Short mmCIF file of C-alpha atoms in Angstrom, two decimals:
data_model
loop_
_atom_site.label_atom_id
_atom_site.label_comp_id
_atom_site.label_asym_id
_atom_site.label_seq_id
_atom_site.Cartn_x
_atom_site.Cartn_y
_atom_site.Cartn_z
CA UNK A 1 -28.71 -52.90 29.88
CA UNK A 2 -32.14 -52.31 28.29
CA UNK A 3 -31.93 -48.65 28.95
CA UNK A 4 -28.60 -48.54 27.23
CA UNK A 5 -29.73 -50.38 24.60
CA UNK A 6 -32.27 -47.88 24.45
CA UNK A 7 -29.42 -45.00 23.58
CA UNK A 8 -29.50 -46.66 20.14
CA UNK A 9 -32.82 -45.06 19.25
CA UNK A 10 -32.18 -41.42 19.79
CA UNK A 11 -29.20 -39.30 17.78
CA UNK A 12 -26.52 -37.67 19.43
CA UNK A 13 -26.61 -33.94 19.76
CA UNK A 14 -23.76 -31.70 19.56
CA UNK A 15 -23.99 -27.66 20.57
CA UNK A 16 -27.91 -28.21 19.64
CA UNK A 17 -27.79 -29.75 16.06
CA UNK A 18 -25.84 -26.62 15.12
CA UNK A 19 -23.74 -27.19 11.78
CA UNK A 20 -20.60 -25.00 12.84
CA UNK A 21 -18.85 -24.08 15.98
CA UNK A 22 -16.35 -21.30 16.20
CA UNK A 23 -15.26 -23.39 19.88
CA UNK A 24 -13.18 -26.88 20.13
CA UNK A 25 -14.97 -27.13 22.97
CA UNK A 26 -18.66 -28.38 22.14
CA UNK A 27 -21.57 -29.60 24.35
CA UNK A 28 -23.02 -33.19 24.27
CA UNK A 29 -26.85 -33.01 25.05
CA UNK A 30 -26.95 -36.70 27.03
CA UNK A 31 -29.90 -35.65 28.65
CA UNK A 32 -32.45 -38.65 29.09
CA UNK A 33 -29.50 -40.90 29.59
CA UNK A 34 -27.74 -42.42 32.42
CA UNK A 35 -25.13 -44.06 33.28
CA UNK A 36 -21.72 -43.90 35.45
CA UNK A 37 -18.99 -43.12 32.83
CA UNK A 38 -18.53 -41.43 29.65
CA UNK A 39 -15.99 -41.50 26.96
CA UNK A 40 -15.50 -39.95 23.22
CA UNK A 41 -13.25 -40.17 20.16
CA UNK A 42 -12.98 -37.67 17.78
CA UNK A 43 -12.24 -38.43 13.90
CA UNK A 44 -9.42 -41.73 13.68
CA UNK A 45 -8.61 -41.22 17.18
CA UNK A 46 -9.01 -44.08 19.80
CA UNK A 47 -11.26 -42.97 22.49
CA UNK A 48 -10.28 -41.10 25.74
CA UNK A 49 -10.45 -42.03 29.22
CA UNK A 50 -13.72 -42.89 30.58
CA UNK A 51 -15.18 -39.91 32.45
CA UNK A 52 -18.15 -39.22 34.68
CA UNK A 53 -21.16 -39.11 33.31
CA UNK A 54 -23.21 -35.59 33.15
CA UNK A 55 -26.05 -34.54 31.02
CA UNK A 56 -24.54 -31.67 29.66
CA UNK A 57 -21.15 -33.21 28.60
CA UNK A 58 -17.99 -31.09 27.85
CA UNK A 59 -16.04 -32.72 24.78
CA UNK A 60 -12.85 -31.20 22.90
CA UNK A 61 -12.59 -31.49 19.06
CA UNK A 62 -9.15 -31.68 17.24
CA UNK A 63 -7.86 -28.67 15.44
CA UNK A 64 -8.32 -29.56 12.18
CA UNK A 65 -10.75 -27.41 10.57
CA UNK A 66 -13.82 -28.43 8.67
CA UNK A 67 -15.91 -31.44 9.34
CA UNK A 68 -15.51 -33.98 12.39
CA UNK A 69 -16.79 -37.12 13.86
CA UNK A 70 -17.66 -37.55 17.27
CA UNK A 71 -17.86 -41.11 19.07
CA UNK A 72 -19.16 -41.34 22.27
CA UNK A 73 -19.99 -44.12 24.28
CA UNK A 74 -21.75 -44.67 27.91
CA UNK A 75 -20.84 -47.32 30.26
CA UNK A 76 -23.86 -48.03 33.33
CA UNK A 77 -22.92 -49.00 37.11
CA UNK A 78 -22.86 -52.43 35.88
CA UNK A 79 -19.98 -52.14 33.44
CA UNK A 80 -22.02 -52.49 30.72
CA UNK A 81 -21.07 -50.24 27.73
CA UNK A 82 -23.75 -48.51 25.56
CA UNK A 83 -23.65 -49.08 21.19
CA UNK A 84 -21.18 -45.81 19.93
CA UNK A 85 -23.36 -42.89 18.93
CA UNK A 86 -22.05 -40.75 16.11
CA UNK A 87 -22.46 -37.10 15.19
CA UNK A 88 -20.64 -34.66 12.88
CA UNK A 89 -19.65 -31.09 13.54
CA UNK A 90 -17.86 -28.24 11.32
CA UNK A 91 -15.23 -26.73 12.89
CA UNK A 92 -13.65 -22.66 11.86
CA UNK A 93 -12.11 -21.14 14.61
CA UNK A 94 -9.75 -19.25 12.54
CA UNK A 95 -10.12 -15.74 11.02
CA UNK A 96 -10.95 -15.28 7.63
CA UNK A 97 -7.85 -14.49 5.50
CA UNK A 98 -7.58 -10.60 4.28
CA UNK A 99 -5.74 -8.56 1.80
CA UNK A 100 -5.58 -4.79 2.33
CA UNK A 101 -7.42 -2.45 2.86
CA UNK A 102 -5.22 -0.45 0.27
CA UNK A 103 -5.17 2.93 -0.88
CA UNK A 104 -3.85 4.20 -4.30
CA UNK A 105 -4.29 7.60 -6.22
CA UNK A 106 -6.87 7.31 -8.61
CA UNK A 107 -5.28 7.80 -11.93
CA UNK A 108 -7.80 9.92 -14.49
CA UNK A 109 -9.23 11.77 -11.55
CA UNK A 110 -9.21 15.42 -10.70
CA UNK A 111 -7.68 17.05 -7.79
CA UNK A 112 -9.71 19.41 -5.65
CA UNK A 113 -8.04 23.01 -6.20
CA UNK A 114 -7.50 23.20 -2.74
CA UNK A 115 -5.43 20.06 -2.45
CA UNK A 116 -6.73 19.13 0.37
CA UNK A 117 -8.76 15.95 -0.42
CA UNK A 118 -7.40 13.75 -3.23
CA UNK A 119 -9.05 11.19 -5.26
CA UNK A 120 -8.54 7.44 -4.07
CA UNK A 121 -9.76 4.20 -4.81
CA UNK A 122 -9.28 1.48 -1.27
CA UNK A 123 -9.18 -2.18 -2.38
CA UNK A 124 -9.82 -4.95 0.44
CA UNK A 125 -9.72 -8.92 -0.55
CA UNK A 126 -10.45 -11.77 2.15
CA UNK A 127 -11.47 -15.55 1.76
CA UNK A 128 -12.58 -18.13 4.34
CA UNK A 129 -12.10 -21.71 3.30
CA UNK A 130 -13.94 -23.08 5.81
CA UNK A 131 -17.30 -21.73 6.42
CA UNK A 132 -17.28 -18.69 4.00
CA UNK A 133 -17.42 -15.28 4.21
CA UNK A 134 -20.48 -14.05 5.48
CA UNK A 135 -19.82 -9.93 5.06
CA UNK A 136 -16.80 -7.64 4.28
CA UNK A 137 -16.77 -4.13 5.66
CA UNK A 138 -14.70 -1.24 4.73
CA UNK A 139 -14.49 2.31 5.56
CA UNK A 140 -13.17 5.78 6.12
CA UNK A 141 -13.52 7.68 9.43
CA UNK A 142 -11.57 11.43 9.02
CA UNK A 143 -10.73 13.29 12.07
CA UNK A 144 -13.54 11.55 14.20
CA UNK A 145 -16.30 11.28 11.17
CA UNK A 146 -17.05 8.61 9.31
CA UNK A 147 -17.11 9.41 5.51
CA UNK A 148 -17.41 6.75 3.25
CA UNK A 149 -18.39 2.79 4.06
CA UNK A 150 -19.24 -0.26 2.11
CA UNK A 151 -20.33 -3.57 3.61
CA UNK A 152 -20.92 -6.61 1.01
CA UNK A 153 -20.44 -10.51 1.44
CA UNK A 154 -17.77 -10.73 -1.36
CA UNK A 155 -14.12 -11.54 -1.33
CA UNK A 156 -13.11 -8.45 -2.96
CA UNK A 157 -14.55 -5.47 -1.85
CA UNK A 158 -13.37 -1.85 -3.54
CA UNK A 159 -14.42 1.69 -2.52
CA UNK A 160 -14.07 5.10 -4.87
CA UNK A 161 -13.88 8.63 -2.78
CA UNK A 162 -11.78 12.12 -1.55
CA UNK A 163 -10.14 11.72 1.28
CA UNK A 164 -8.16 14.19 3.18
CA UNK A 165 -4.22 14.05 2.59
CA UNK A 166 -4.14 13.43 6.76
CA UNK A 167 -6.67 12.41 9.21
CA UNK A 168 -8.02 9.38 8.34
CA UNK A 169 -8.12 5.87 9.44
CA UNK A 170 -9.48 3.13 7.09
CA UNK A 171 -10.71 -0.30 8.87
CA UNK A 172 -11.62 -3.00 6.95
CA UNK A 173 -13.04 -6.30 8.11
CA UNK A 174 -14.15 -9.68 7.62
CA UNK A 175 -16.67 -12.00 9.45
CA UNK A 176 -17.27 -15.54 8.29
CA UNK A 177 -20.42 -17.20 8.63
CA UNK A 178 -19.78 -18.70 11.83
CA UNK A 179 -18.91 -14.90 13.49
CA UNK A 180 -14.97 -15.21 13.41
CA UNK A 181 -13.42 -12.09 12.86
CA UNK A 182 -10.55 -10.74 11.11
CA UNK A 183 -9.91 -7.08 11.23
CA UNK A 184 -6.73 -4.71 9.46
CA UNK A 185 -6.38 -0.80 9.82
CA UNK A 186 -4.70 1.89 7.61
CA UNK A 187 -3.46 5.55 8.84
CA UNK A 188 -2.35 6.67 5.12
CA UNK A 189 -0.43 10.05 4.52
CA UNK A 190 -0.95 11.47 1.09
CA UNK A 191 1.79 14.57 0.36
CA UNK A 192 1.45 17.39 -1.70
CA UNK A 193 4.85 18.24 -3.84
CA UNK A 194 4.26 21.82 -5.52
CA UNK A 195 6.56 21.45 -8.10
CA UNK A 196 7.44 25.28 -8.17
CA UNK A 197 10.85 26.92 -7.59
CA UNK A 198 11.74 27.56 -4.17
CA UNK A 199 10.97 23.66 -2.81
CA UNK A 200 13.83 22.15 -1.95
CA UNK A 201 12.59 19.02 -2.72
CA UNK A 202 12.41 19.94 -6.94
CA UNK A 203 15.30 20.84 -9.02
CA UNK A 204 14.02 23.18 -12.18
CA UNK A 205 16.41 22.29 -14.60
CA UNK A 206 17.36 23.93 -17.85
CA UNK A 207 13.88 24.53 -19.66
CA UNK A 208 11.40 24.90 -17.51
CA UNK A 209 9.43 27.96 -16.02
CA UNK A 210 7.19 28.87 -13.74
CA UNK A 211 3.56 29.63 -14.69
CA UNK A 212 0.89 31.26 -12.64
CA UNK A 213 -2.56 29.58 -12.88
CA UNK A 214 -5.61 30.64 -10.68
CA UNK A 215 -6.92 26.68 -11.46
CA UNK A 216 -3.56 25.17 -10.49
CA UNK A 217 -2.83 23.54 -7.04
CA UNK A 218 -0.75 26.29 -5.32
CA UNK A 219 -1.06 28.52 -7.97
CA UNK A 220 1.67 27.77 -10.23
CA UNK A 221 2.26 25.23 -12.54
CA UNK A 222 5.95 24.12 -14.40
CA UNK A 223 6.12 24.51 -17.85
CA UNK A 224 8.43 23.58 -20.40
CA UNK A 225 8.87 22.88 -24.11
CA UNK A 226 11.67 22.67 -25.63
CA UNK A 227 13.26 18.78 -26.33
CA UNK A 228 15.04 17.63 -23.59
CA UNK A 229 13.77 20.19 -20.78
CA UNK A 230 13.99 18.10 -17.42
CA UNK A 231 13.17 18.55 -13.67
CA UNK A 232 14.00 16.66 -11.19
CA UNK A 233 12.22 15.80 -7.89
CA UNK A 234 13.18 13.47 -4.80
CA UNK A 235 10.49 11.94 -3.15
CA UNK A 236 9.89 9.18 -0.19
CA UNK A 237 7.31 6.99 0.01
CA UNK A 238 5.29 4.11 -1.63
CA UNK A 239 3.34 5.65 -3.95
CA UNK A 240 3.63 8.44 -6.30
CA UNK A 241 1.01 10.12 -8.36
CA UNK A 242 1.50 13.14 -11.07
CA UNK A 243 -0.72 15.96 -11.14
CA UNK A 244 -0.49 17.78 -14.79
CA UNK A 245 -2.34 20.09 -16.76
CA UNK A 246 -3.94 19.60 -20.45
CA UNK A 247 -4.70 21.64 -23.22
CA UNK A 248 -4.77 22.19 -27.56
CA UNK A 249 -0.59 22.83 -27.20
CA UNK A 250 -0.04 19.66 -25.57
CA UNK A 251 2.93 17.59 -25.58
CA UNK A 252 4.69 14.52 -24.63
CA UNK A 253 6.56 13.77 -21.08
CA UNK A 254 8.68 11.39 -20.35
CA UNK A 255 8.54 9.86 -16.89
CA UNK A 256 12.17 8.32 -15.29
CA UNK A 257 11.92 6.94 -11.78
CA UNK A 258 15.21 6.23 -10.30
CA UNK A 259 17.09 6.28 -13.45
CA UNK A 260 14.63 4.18 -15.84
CA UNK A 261 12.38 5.47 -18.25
CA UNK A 262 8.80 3.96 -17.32
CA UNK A 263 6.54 6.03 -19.22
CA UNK A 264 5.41 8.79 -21.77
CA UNK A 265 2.28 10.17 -21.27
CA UNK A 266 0.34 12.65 -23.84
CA UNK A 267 -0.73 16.22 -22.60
CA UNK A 268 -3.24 16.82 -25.08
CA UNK A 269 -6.97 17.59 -24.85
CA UNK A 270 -9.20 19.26 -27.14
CA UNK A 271 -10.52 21.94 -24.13
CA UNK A 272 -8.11 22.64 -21.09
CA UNK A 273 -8.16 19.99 -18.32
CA UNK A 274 -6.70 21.02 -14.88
CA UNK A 275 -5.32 18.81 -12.16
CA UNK A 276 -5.63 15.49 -13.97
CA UNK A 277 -3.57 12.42 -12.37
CA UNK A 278 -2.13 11.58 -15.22
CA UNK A 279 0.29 8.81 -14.19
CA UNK A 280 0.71 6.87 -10.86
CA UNK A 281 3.13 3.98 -9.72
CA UNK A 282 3.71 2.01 -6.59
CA UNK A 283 8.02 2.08 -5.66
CA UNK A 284 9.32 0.38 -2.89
CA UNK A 285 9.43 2.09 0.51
CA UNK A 286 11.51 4.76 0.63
CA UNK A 287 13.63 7.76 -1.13
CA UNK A 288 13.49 8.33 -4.94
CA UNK A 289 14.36 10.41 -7.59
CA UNK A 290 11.43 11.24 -10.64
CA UNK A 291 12.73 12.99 -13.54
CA UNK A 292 10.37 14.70 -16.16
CA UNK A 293 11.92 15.35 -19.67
CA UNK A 294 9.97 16.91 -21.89
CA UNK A 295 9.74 15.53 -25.59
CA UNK A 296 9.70 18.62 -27.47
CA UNK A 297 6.38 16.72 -29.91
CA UNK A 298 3.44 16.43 -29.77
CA UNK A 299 0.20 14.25 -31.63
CA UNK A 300 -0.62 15.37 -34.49
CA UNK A 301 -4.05 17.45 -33.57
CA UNK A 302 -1.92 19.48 -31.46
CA UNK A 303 -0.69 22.95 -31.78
CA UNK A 304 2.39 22.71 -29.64
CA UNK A 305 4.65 20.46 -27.16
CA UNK A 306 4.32 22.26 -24.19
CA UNK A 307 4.00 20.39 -21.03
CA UNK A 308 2.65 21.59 -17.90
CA UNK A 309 3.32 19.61 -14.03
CA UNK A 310 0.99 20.95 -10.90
CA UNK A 311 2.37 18.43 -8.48
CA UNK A 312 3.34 15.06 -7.38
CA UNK A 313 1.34 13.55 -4.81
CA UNK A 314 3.42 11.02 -2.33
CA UNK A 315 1.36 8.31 -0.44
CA UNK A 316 2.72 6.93 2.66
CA UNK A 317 0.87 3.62 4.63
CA UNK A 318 -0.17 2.35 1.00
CA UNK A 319 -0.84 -0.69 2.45
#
């Protein structure tokens, strides 16, 4: 009895004083104690069936996440039961949440002439309740290479770069401050639509021409002028992002997506700005149809209404 009694003057120790476990399974440091039995209660609960006693003492917490009482209480040869020791423990053994990553044309950037990297900005969010965050990592490995990576312990984490249209996987991850894990990857397809005649994909229209440009993706851009000039072009994806051309004789384009007018964007610049993304918008998985009517105005500093399109770019695996 006076050894139990004893018990009273030294704390209970749970997974060596640490503040969080990632495990409902914790370790009871008894050591410098005896007695036969053993038995615990966690939080409200009543306690357990008594158990045989061993230093190093196996208990299970509940699920609940966040902080928890332990009781536990020894009981000698005897039958004589020890006072209850108490200890707290954190609990997280669940993932951080995460958003993303995803990917989305940047719009004011410029193409590459070759067309084969395009300018994108890669979002991730993630939040952990429970412990916190501790780090969130992002980044871009293209056809075996890693090109682009950002690690920070923030909940939103962004990252500006080229990528190629193919090739690349993005990972992005989270890790809470007790080492839980929570990872997401993205494969994303960006396609080039040369908006030229000849693709089967783009329907000219009444008004608009072909014009050959060294600085233009392909070559060729679409021009047009006159009021009411329209092309059409069917898509499929998630994502679309138009690739135009400014200059002094810009104009105004009207942008319909599936029927609906959704914007009109100005072509005029003071000098001559190639392969600008001038407009991008997410659309629901799948097929649609982008028409681009010219206005037939323009602002008031400019010498004309012509428009020019380079291309539509198409993402795929946005997110």
């Amino acid at each position: 009895l006076k050894a139990l009694r004893k018990l009273k003057q030294r704390p209970l120790r749970l997974d060596a004083d640490r503040e969080w476990t990632a495990d409902r399974t914790v370790l009871a440091d008894l050591r410098g104690y005896d007695g036969k039995d053993v038995r615990y209660a966690v939080g409200e609960g009543a306690f357990g069936a008594w158990q045989p006693y061993d230093r190093w003492f196996d208990l299970r917490l509940s699920s609940k996440q966040g902080r928890q009482e332990v009781k536990l209480q020894m009981r000698s040869f005897r039958g004589v039961r020890s006072p209850v020791l108490r200890e707290t423990i954190k609990l997280d053994s669940k993932a951080p949440k995460m958003w993303g990553p995803r990917l989305s044309v940047r719009q004011g950037a410029r193409v590459q002439r070759s067309g084969g990297r395009v300018p994108v900005s890669v979002v991730l969010g993630a939040d952990d309740a429970t412990s916190g965050l501790a780090t969130t990592n992002l980044n871009a490995t293209c056809n075996g290479s890693v090109i682009e990576g950002a690690t920070k312990a923030h909940t939103y984490l962004a990252m500006t770069t080229y990528l190629p249209r193919t090739g690349c996987v993005l990972k992005a991850q989270a890790t809470d401050k007790v080492g839980n894990k929570a990872t997401h990857k993205l494969a994303p397809t960006v396609r080039l639509v040369d908006l030229k005649p000849g693709n089967k994909a783009v329907d000219f229209g009444k008004g608009w021409s072909k014009l050959n440009g060294k600085e233009a993706l392909g070559g060729t851009l679409a021009r047009a002028e006159a009021a009411n000039a329209t092309m059409t072009v069917r898509i499929e994806g998630e994502q679309f992002a138009l690739v135009v051309r400014r200059g002094p004789a810009g104009g105004r384009l009207n942008i319909n997506v599936d029927g609906k007018w959704v914007k009109t964007i100005d072509l005029y610049a003071e000098e001559g700005d190639r392969r600008r993304v001038a407009y991008v918008q997410n659309v629901p998985r799948g097929k649609h149809v982008i028409k681009l009517k010219a206005t037939g105005t323009g602002r008031g500093a400019s010498s004309g209404s012509i428009v020019w399109a380079d291309a539509i770019l198409v993402v795929e695996r946005r997110k």
